[in-house]
Amino acid sequence: MTKTIQAVRGMNDILPDEVHLWQFFEHTVREWLRSYGYREIRMPVLERTELFVRSIGDATDIVEKEMYTFVDELNGESLTLRPEGTASCVRAAVEHNLLYGSAQRLWYGGPMFRHERPQKGRYRQFHQFGVEALGYAGPDIDIEHIVMCARLWRVLGLEGVVLELNSLGSAEARLRYRARLVEYLGQHREALDADSQRRLTTNPLRVLDSKNPAMQALIENAPRLVDDLDEDSARHFEAVQDGLREAGVAYRLNPRLVRGLDYYNRTVFEWTTDRLGAQGTVCAGGRYDGLVEQIGGKPAPACGYAMGVERLLALMQEGPLREAPAPDVYVVRQGEAAERYAQGIAERMRDAGLNVVLHCGGGSFKSQMKKADASGARYAALIGDDEVQAGNLTMKPLRAPRDVSNSGAPQPTAQARVDLAQAVALAAAR
Ligand code: ATP
Ligand code: MG
């Protein structure tokens, strides 16, 4: 036998049995975004490598070791599969002058690619929904972003998602802090792991982001950026916290929260859970006032965040199971005339808004009924020579209506010969 070909490691198929959960999630997210006035933007998954190097920063994990980069042999250009969406979104906004004279509330969704070690909640192709507000300077939009996340968790029925908050201040404040941090870390050089030693010169703030348990005490005692914020950032941060208190959104200040991408300043936040093991961050973001200019646009303040779809779905699966959608009717048909007649009946039912699976491939009545049952449909529509002659059909209930307590109408428990309109009424009753 020929050897089977398998998917690339860390890149997952999403199979029909799990797709309904994705669809429910995606639908909910789209409606929620619309309710806040955000508009969708779609960018290519492939960008020039330079875009990510310039925005995310060349001394970050993503750019140093996680990007799928290759040379387009046709023209020698270096291209990269997008590891995140913010850089592309800002590039598109600048390229198409979207910020000319107006601010933009945007969102995008889709696959991202990072060459990481695959494990639960960490994949090489994963999915994000990202939200970006370009051209907004005030703390009001930072507050909106966090408050809207809190609403989404409620709508999705997620529990135990906790907000961590920090401010990275201005670029100048960060430079001052960098010097203090380097001095501190330099005094403890022997306690630094190899990664951190390297970062000491390339990107010292990232040492605070280290996940190495052996480093945690050192990190805990490091000087804190939030103690030395510039005045404007301090005021901005106060206003964000006031807004959150007013909105009743709980948060935990985490002075070690620095985020893994270089473009952030001022507000940064992460939503985390302890229910998913090591991969507990389900959503992260903050302010990136310098990025638009860095990518070549006229300076414009901005902030945004991205959520990891796989991790949020995993969290949803911790909760009560969501019923997979099933067809309303499964059409069972026997005999040559019935085959043709049933085809038309199924179409008329769909005209009436029902979800209908028409049995294909023949087989005995018994085997067709087995399939009807397995489909999860609430009714089987039985069509044989008798029904064709009479111009009607037999409706056989396969399971109880979804919510008996709420349906006033009596539900038939036995099969009944009915006309098309009656059949539709039966199957449409929830
Ligand atoms: P982590 O610290 O877990 O590596 P990150 O800081 O690299 O996360 P971001 O770049 O902020 O992550 O991406 C936003 C969100 O996207 C994360 O909070 C997470 O939910 C999700 N995410 C990031 N990388 C992956 C991945 N490799 N697989 C699945 N989800 C991911
Ligand atoms: Mg990462």
Short mmCIF file of C-alpha atoms in Angstrom, two decimals, residues 269-429:
data_model
loop_
_atom_site.label_atom_id
_atom_site.label_comp_id
_atom_site.label_asym_id
_atom_site.label_seq_id
_atom_site.Cartn_x
_atom_site.Cartn_y
_atom_site.Cartn_z
CA PHE A 269 -3.17 43.46 29.14
CA GLU A 270 -3.69 39.72 29.05
CA TRP A 271 -6.73 37.62 29.83
CA THR A 272 -5.65 34.36 31.41
CA THR A 273 -7.16 31.22 32.85
CA ASP A 274 -5.74 28.48 35.04
CA ARG A 275 -7.97 25.87 33.38
CA LEU A 276 -5.80 25.24 30.33
CA GLY A 277 -2.47 24.32 31.91
CA ALA A 278 0.62 26.13 30.70
CA GLN A 279 -1.08 27.78 27.72
CA GLY A 280 -3.36 29.96 29.82
CA THR A 281 -3.37 33.27 27.94
CA VAL A 282 -6.49 33.41 25.80
CA CYS A 283 -6.36 37.05 24.71
CA ALA A 284 -3.70 39.74 24.78
CA GLY A 285 -3.04 43.24 23.56
CA GLY A 286 -2.52 46.86 24.36
CA ARG A 287 -1.52 50.21 23.00
CA TYR A 288 0.98 50.64 20.15
CA ASP A 289 1.14 54.36 19.45
CA GLY A 290 4.37 54.20 17.44
CA LEU A 291 3.52 51.42 15.03
CA VAL A 292 1.65 53.31 12.33
CA GLU A 293 4.59 55.68 11.88
CA GLN A 294 7.07 52.81 12.09
CA ILE A 295 5.32 51.15 9.17
CA GLY A 296 5.54 54.34 7.15
CA GLY A 297 2.24 56.08 7.88
CA LYS A 298 1.60 59.50 9.30
CA PRO A 299 1.91 59.15 13.09
CA ALA A 300 -1.34 57.90 14.61
CA PRO A 301 -2.03 56.45 18.06
CA ALA A 302 -3.58 53.00 18.18
CA CYS A 303 -4.39 50.02 20.32
CA GLY A 304 -5.73 46.53 19.86
CA TYR A 305 -5.69 42.92 20.95
CA ALA A 306 -5.92 39.40 19.63
CA MET A 307 -7.53 36.28 21.00
CA GLY A 308 -6.47 32.71 20.43
CA VAL A 309 -9.42 30.79 19.04
CA GLU A 310 -8.14 27.29 19.85
CA ARG A 311 -7.58 28.21 23.49
CA LEU A 312 -10.99 29.84 23.84
CA LEU A 313 -12.66 26.81 22.26
CA ALA A 314 -10.79 24.54 24.65
CA LEU A 315 -12.12 26.65 27.50
CA MET A 316 -15.65 26.47 26.11
CA GLN A 317 -15.35 22.71 26.02
CA GLU A 318 -14.61 22.75 29.74
CA GLY A 319 -18.13 24.10 30.24
CA PRO A 320 -21.53 22.53 29.46
CA LEU A 321 -21.49 20.73 26.12
CA ARG A 322 -23.11 22.55 23.26
CA GLU A 323 -25.53 20.51 21.19
CA ALA A 324 -24.30 19.85 17.66
CA PRO A 325 -26.79 21.10 15.09
CA ALA A 326 -28.81 18.34 13.42
CA PRO A 327 -31.07 18.46 10.38
CA ASP A 328 -34.78 19.02 10.92
CA VAL A 329 -35.81 16.26 8.56
CA TYR A 330 -34.20 13.19 7.04
CA VAL A 331 -36.02 12.07 3.91
CA VAL A 332 -36.30 8.29 3.46
CA ARG A 333 -37.48 7.17 0.05
CA GLN A 334 -38.19 3.87 -1.65
CA GLY A 335 -39.17 3.05 -5.21
CA GLU A 336 -38.38 4.75 -8.49
CA ALA A 337 -41.28 7.21 -8.48
CA ALA A 338 -40.69 7.98 -4.81
CA GLU A 339 -37.03 8.79 -5.53
CA ARG A 340 -38.04 11.60 -7.87
CA TYR A 341 -40.99 12.78 -5.80
CA ALA A 342 -38.90 12.92 -2.63
CA GLN A 343 -36.31 15.08 -4.32
CA GLY A 344 -38.98 17.71 -4.95
CA ILE A 345 -40.40 17.42 -1.42
CA ALA A 346 -36.94 18.05 0.06
CA GLU A 347 -36.52 21.16 -2.07
CA ARG A 348 -39.95 22.51 -1.02
CA MET A 349 -39.05 21.92 2.64
CA ARG A 350 -35.82 23.85 2.17
CA ASP A 351 -37.83 26.64 0.50
CA ALA A 352 -39.73 26.79 3.78
CA GLY A 353 -36.49 27.22 5.72
CA LEU A 354 -35.96 23.68 7.00
CA ASN A 355 -32.64 21.86 7.06
CA VAL A 356 -33.19 18.65 5.17
CA VAL A 357 -30.97 15.67 4.42
CA LEU A 358 -32.19 13.64 1.47
CA HIS A 359 -31.18 10.00 1.65
CA CYS A 360 -28.93 9.11 -1.30
CA GLY A 361 -27.49 5.77 -2.29
CA GLY A 362 -30.58 3.55 -2.00
CA GLY A 363 -30.76 0.67 0.48
CA SER A 364 -33.52 -1.03 2.42
CA PHE A 365 -36.10 0.88 4.43
CA LYS A 366 -34.51 -0.40 7.61
CA SER A 367 -31.01 0.74 6.71
CA GLN A 368 -32.30 4.15 5.63
CA MET A 369 -34.12 4.55 8.95
CA LYS A 370 -30.89 3.73 10.76
CA LYS A 371 -29.16 6.55 8.92
CA ALA A 372 -32.08 8.89 9.62
CA ASP A 373 -31.74 8.17 13.31
CA ALA A 374 -27.97 8.59 13.29
CA SER A 375 -28.28 11.96 11.57
CA GLY A 376 -29.88 13.41 14.70
CA ALA A 377 -32.90 14.67 12.72
CA ARG A 378 -36.08 15.15 14.71
CA TYR A 379 -38.26 13.76 11.92
CA ALA A 380 -37.97 11.20 9.19
CA ALA A 381 -40.12 11.96 6.15
CA LEU A 382 -41.12 8.59 4.70
CA ILE A 383 -41.93 8.47 1.02
CA GLY A 384 -42.99 5.33 -0.87
CA ASP A 385 -45.43 4.50 -3.65
CA ASP A 386 -48.47 5.17 -1.41
CA GLU A 387 -47.32 8.68 -0.60
CA VAL A 388 -46.55 9.43 -4.25
CA GLN A 389 -50.06 8.26 -5.22
CA ALA A 390 -51.72 10.35 -2.51
CA GLY A 391 -49.44 13.35 -3.06
CA ASN A 392 -48.47 13.56 0.59
CA LEU A 393 -45.89 12.08 2.97
CA THR A 394 -45.50 10.32 6.29
CA MET A 395 -43.78 12.18 9.11
CA LYS A 396 -42.22 9.99 11.76
CA PRO A 397 -40.90 11.68 14.92
CA LEU A 398 -37.45 10.36 15.80
CA ARG A 399 -36.87 12.22 19.03
CA ALA A 400 -38.63 14.57 21.43
CA PRO A 401 -38.74 18.26 20.58
CA ARG A 402 -35.71 20.10 21.96
CA ASP A 403 -37.57 21.93 24.67
CA VAL A 404 -40.84 20.27 25.59
CA SER A 405 -41.60 22.64 28.44
CA ASN A 406 -41.66 25.67 26.13
CA SER A 407 -43.63 24.27 23.24
CA GLY A 408 -47.31 24.78 23.79
CA ALA A 409 -48.30 22.77 20.73
CA PRO A 410 -48.92 19.06 21.28
CA GLN A 411 -46.17 17.04 19.65
CA PRO A 412 -47.16 13.88 17.79
CA THR A 413 -45.64 10.79 19.23
CA ALA A 414 -46.68 8.46 16.41
CA GLN A 415 -46.14 8.79 12.71
CA ALA A 416 -48.78 10.67 10.72
CA ARG A 417 -49.71 10.97 7.08
CA VAL A 418 -49.73 14.70 6.31
CA ASP A 419 -49.52 17.12 3.40
CA LEU A 420 -46.43 19.20 2.75
CA ALA A 421 -47.66 22.27 4.66
CA GLN A 422 -48.45 20.19 7.73
CA ALA A 423 -45.10 18.44 7.49
CA VAL A 424 -43.31 21.78 7.41
CA ALA A 425 -45.30 23.03 10.40
CA LEU A 426 -44.43 19.91 12.38
CA ALA A 427 -40.73 20.03 11.62
CA ALA A 428 -40.51 23.79 12.17
CA ALA A 429 -41.99 23.62 15.67
#
